[in-house]
Structures are given as structure tokens and as C-alpha cells.
XYZ file of N, CA and C in Angstrom:
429
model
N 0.846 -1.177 0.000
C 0.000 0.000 0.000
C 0.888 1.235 0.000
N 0.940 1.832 -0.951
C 1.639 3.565 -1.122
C 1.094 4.401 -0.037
N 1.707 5.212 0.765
C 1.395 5.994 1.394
C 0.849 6.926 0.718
N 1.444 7.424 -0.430
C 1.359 8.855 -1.436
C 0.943 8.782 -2.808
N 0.334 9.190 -3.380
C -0.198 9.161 -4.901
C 1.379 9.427 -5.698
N 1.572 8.329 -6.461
C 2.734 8.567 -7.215
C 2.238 9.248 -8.413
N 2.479 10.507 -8.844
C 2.119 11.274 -9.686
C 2.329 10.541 -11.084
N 3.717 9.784 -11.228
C 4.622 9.568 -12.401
C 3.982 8.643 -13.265
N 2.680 7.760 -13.197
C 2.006 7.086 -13.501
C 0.683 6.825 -13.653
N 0.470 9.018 -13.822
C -1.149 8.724 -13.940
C -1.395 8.995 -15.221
N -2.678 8.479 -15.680
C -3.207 8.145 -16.820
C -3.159 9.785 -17.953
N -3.515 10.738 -16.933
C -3.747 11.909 -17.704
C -2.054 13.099 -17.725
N -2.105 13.620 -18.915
C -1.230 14.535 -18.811
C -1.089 15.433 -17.790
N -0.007 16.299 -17.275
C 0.014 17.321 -15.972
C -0.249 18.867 -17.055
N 0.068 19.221 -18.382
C 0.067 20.410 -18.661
C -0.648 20.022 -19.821
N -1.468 20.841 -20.063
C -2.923 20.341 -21.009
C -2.223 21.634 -22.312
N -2.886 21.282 -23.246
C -2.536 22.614 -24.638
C -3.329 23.747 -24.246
N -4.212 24.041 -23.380
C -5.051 25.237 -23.167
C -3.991 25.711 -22.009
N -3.241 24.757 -20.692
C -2.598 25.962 -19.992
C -1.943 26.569 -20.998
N -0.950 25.289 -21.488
C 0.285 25.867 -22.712
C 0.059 27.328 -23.532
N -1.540 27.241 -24.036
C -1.445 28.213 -24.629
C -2.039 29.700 -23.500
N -2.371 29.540 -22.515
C -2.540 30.979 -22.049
C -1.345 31.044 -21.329
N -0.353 30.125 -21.115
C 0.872 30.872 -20.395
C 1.716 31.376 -21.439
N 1.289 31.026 -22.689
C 1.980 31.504 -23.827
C 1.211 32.990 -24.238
N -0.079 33.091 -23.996
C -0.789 34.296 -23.997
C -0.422 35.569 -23.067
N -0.019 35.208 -21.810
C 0.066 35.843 -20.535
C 1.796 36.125 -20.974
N 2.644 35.310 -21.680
C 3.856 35.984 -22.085
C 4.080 36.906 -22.831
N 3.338 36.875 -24.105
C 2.919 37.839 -24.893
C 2.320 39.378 -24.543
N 1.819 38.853 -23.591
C 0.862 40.281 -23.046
C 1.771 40.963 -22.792
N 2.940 40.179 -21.042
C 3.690 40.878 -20.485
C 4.775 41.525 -21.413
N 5.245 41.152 -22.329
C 6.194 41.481 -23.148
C 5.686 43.078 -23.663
N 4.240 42.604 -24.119
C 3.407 43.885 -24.881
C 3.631 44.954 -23.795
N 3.398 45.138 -22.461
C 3.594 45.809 -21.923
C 4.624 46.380 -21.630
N 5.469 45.694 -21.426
C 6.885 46.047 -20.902
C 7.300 46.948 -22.194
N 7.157 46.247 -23.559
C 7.196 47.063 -24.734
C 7.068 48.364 -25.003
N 5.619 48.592 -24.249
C 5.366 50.083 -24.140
C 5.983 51.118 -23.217
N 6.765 50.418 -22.428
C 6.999 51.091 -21.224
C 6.864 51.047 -19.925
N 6.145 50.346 -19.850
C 5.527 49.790 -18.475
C 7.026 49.266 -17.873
N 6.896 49.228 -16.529
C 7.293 48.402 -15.431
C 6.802 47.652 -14.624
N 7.313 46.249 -13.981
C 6.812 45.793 -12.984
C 7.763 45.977 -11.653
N 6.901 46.329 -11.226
C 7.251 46.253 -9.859
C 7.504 44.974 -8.867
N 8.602 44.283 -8.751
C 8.828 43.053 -7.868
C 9.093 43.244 -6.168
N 7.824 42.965 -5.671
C 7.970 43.522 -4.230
C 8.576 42.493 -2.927
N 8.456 41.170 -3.464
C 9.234 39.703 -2.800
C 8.442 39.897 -1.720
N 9.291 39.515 -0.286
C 8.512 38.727 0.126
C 7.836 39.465 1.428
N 6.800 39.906 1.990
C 6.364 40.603 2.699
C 5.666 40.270 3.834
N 6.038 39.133 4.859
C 5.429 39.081 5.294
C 5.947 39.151 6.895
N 5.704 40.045 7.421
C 5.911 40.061 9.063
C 6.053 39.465 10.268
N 7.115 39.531 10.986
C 7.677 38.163 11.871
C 7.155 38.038 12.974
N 5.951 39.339 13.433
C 5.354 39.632 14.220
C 3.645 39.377 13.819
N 2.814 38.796 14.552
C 1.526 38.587 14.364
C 0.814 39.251 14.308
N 0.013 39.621 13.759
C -1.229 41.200 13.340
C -1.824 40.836 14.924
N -1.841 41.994 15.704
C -2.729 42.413 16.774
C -4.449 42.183 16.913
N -4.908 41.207 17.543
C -6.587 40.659 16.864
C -7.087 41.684 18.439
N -7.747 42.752 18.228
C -8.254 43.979 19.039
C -9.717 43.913 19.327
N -10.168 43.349 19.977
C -12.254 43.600 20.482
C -12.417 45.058 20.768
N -13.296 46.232 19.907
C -13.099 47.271 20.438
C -14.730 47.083 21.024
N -14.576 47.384 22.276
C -16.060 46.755 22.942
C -16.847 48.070 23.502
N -16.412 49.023 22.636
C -17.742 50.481 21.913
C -18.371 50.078 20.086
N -17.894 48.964 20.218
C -18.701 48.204 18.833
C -19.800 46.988 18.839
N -19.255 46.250 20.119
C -19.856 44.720 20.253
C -20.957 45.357 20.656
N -22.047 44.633 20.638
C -23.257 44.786 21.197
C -23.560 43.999 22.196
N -22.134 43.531 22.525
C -22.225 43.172 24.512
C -22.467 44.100 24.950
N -21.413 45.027 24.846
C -20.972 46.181 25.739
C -21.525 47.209 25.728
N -21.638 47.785 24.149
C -21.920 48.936 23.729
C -23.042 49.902 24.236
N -23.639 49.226 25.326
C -24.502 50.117 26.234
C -24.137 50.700 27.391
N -22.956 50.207 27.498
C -21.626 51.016 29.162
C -21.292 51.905 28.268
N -20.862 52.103 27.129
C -20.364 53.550 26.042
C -21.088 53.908 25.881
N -22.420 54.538 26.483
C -23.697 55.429 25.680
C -22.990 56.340 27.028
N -23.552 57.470 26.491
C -23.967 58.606 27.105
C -24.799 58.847 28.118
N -25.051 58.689 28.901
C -25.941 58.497 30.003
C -27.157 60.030 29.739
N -28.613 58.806 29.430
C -29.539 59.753 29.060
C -30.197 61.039 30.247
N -30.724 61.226 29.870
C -31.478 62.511 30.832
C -32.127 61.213 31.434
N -32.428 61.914 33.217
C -33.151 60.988 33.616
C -34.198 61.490 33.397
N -35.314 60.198 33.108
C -37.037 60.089 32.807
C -37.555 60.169 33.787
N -38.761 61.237 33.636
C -39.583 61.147 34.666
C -40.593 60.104 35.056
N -40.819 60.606 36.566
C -41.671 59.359 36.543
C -42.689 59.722 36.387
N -43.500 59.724 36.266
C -44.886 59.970 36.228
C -45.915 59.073 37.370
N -46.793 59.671 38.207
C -47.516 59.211 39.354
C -48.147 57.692 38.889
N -47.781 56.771 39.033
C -48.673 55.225 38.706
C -49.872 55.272 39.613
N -50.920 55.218 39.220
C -52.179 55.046 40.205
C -52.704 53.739 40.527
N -53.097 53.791 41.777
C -53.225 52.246 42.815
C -54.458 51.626 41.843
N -53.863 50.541 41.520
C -55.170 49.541 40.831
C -56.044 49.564 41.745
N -57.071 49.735 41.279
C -58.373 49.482 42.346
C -58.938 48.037 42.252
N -59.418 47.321 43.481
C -59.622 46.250 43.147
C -60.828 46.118 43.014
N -60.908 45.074 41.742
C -62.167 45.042 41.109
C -63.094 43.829 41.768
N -63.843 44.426 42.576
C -64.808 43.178 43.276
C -66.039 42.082 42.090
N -65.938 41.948 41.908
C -66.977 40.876 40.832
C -68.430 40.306 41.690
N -69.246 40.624 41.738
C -70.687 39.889 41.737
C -70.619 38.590 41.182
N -71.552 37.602 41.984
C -71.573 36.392 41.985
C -72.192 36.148 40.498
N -73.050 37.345 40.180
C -73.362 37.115 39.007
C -72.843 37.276 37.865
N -71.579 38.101 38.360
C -70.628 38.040 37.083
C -69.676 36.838 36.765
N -69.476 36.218 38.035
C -69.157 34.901 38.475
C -69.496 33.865 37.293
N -71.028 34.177 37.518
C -71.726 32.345 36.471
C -71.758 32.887 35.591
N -71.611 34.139 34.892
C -71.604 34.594 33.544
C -70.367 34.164 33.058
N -69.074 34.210 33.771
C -67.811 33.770 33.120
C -67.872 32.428 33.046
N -68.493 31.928 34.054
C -68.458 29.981 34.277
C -69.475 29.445 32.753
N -70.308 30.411 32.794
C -70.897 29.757 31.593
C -70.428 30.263 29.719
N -69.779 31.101 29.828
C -68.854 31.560 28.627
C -68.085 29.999 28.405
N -67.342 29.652 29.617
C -66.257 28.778 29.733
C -67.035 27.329 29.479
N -67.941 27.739 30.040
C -69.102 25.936 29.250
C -69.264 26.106 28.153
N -69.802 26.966 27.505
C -70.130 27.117 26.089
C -69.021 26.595 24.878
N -67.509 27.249 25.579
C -66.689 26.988 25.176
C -66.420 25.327 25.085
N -66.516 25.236 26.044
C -65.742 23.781 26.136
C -67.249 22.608 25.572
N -68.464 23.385 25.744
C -69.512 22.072 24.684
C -69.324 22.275 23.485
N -68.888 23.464 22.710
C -68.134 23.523 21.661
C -67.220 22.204 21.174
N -66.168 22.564 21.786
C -65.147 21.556 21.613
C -65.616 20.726 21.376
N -66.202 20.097 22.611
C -66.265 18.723 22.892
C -67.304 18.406 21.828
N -68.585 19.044 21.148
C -69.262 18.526 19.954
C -68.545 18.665 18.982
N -66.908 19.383 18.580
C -66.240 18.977 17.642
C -65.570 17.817 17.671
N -65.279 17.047 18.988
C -64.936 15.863 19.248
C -63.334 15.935 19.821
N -62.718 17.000 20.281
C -62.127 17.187 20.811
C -61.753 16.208 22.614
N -60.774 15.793 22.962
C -60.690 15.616 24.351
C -60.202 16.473 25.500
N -60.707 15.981 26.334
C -60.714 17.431 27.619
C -59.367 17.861 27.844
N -58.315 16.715 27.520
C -56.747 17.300 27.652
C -56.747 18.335 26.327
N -57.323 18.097 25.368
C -57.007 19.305 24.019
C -57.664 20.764 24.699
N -58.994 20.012 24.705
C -60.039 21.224 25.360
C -59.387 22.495 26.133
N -58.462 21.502 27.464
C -57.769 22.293 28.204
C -56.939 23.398 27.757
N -55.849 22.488 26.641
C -55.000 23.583 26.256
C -55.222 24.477 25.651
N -56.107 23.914 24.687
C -56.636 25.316 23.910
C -57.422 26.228 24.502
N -57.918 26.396 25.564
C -59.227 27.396 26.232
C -57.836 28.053 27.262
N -56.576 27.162 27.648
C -55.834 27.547 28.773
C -56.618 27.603 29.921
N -57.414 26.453 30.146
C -57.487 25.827 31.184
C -56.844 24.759 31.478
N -57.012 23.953 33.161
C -56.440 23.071 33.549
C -57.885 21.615 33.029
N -57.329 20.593 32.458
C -58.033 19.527 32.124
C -59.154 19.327 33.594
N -58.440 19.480 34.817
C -59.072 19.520 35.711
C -60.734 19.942 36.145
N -60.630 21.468 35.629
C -61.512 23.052 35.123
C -62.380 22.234 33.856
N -62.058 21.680 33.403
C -62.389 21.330 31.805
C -63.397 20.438 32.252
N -63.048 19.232 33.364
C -63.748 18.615 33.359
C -64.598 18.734 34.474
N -64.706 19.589 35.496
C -65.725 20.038 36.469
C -66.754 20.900 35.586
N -66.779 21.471 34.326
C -67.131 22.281 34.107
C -68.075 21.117 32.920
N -67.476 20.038 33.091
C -68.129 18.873 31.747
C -69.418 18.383 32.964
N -69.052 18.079 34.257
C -69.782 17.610 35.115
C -70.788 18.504 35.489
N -70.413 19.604 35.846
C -72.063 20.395 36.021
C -72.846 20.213 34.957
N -71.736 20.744 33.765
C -73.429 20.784 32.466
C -73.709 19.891 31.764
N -73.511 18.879 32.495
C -73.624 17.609 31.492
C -73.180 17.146 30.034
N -71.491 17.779 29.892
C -71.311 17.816 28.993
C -70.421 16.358 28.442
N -70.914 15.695 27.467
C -70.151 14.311 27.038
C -69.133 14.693 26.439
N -67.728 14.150 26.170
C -66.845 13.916 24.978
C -66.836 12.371 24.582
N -66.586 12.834 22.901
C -66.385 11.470 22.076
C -65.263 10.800 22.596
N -63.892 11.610 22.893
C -62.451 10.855 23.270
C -62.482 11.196 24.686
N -61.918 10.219 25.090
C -61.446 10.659 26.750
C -59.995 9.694 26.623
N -59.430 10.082 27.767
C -57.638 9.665 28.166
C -57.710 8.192 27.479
């Protein structure tokens, strides 16, 4: 088993007639130029023995960049007024209890089960089904 692809024995040529001919194109050119006057400039080898400096400027990141603001005017407050608490009548009571039946005999004549029922109304299956027991409400699926 070769460790390495022995080049010296592969089937296809290494320099095809199309490089041949644009390195023969690209000679021509340069010549054309130089012809006219041109120069090239040969700058070798440039590269620095020291490592480019990698810098976080962290008045850019959008970690930071809110410790570099300007510190705004302070906002006023304006007086918040005490929620008043809203007492509810018993009769507003069975008006919500029966919204929440309506809802859920809905469902349940679409054939829904009281665990769906639940989630979708965001009740507890629990609620779903005390609320099946007062009004006599059946489902097609159960657990």
C-alpha cells in the first residue's frame, strides 16, 4: 500500500494545450507591456515576523456597547395610580363559568378531548372537566 499518490504514472497529462497556450498568452501580453513602457514592480517577500494584533473594540460589540452610551437625561416618573380592586358579583361569576361551558360544549361537539379542550381554552383539564360535570357535557375521546 503507497502511502502517497505517485504522480509519475497517472493516466492523464500534468500540462494540457489550453494551460500551454494561455501561459503563452500571458507571455505575450507581459512582453506587450513592458514594450510600451511599463514596469513591474517586484515587491518579494512581505510578510511580518510579528503577528497582526486581533483587538475587540467593545464600543462596537453589542455586549458592551450600552456602558459607552452617554448616560440619558433621567425620565420622569410619572404618578402610577393604585389599581383598584375590582370586586366581581356572583353574578358576574356564572356569567364567566358559563362563557367557559359554552366553550368547552363547543369543543367537545367537535370531538375534541378534555386534555385538548384544556389547552386550547388555557385551562387546567381539571376546570375542563368540572365544568363537563355540572353541564352535562359528554366527549367522544377521553384519556
Amino acid at each position: 500500500m503507497q502511502r502517497y499518490h505517485d504522480t509519475r504514472h497517472d493516466p492523464l497529462p500534468r500540462h494540457s494545450t489550453l494551460q500551454d497556450a494561455e501561459r503563452l498568452r500571458l507571455e505575450q501580453a507581459t512582453q506587450a507591456f513592458l514594450a510600451k513602457g511599463g514596469q513591474v514592480e517586484q515587491i518579494g517577500y512581505q510578510m511580518s515576523d510579528a503577528p497582526t494584533t486581533f483587538v475587540i473594540n467593545p464600543e462596537r460589540t453589542p455586549v458592551y456597547a450600552h456602558l459607552y452610551q452617554p448616560p440619558a437625561a433621567e425620565p420622569v416618573q410619572l404618578p402610577v395610580p393604585e389599581p383598584k380592586a375590582v370586586e366581581r358579583s356572583p353574578a358576574q361569576d356564572d356569567d364567566v363559568e358559563v362563557k367557559q361551558a359554552a366553550l368547552v360544549m363547543e369543543a367537545a361537539t367537535l370531538g375534541d378531548s378534555p386534555k385538548w379542550i384544556a389547552k386550547k381554552l388555557h385551562m387546567t383539564e381539571k376546570r375542563v372537566r368540572q365544568l363537563a360535570r355540572d353541564y352535562h357535557i359528554s366527549f367522544r375521546a377521553q384519556r
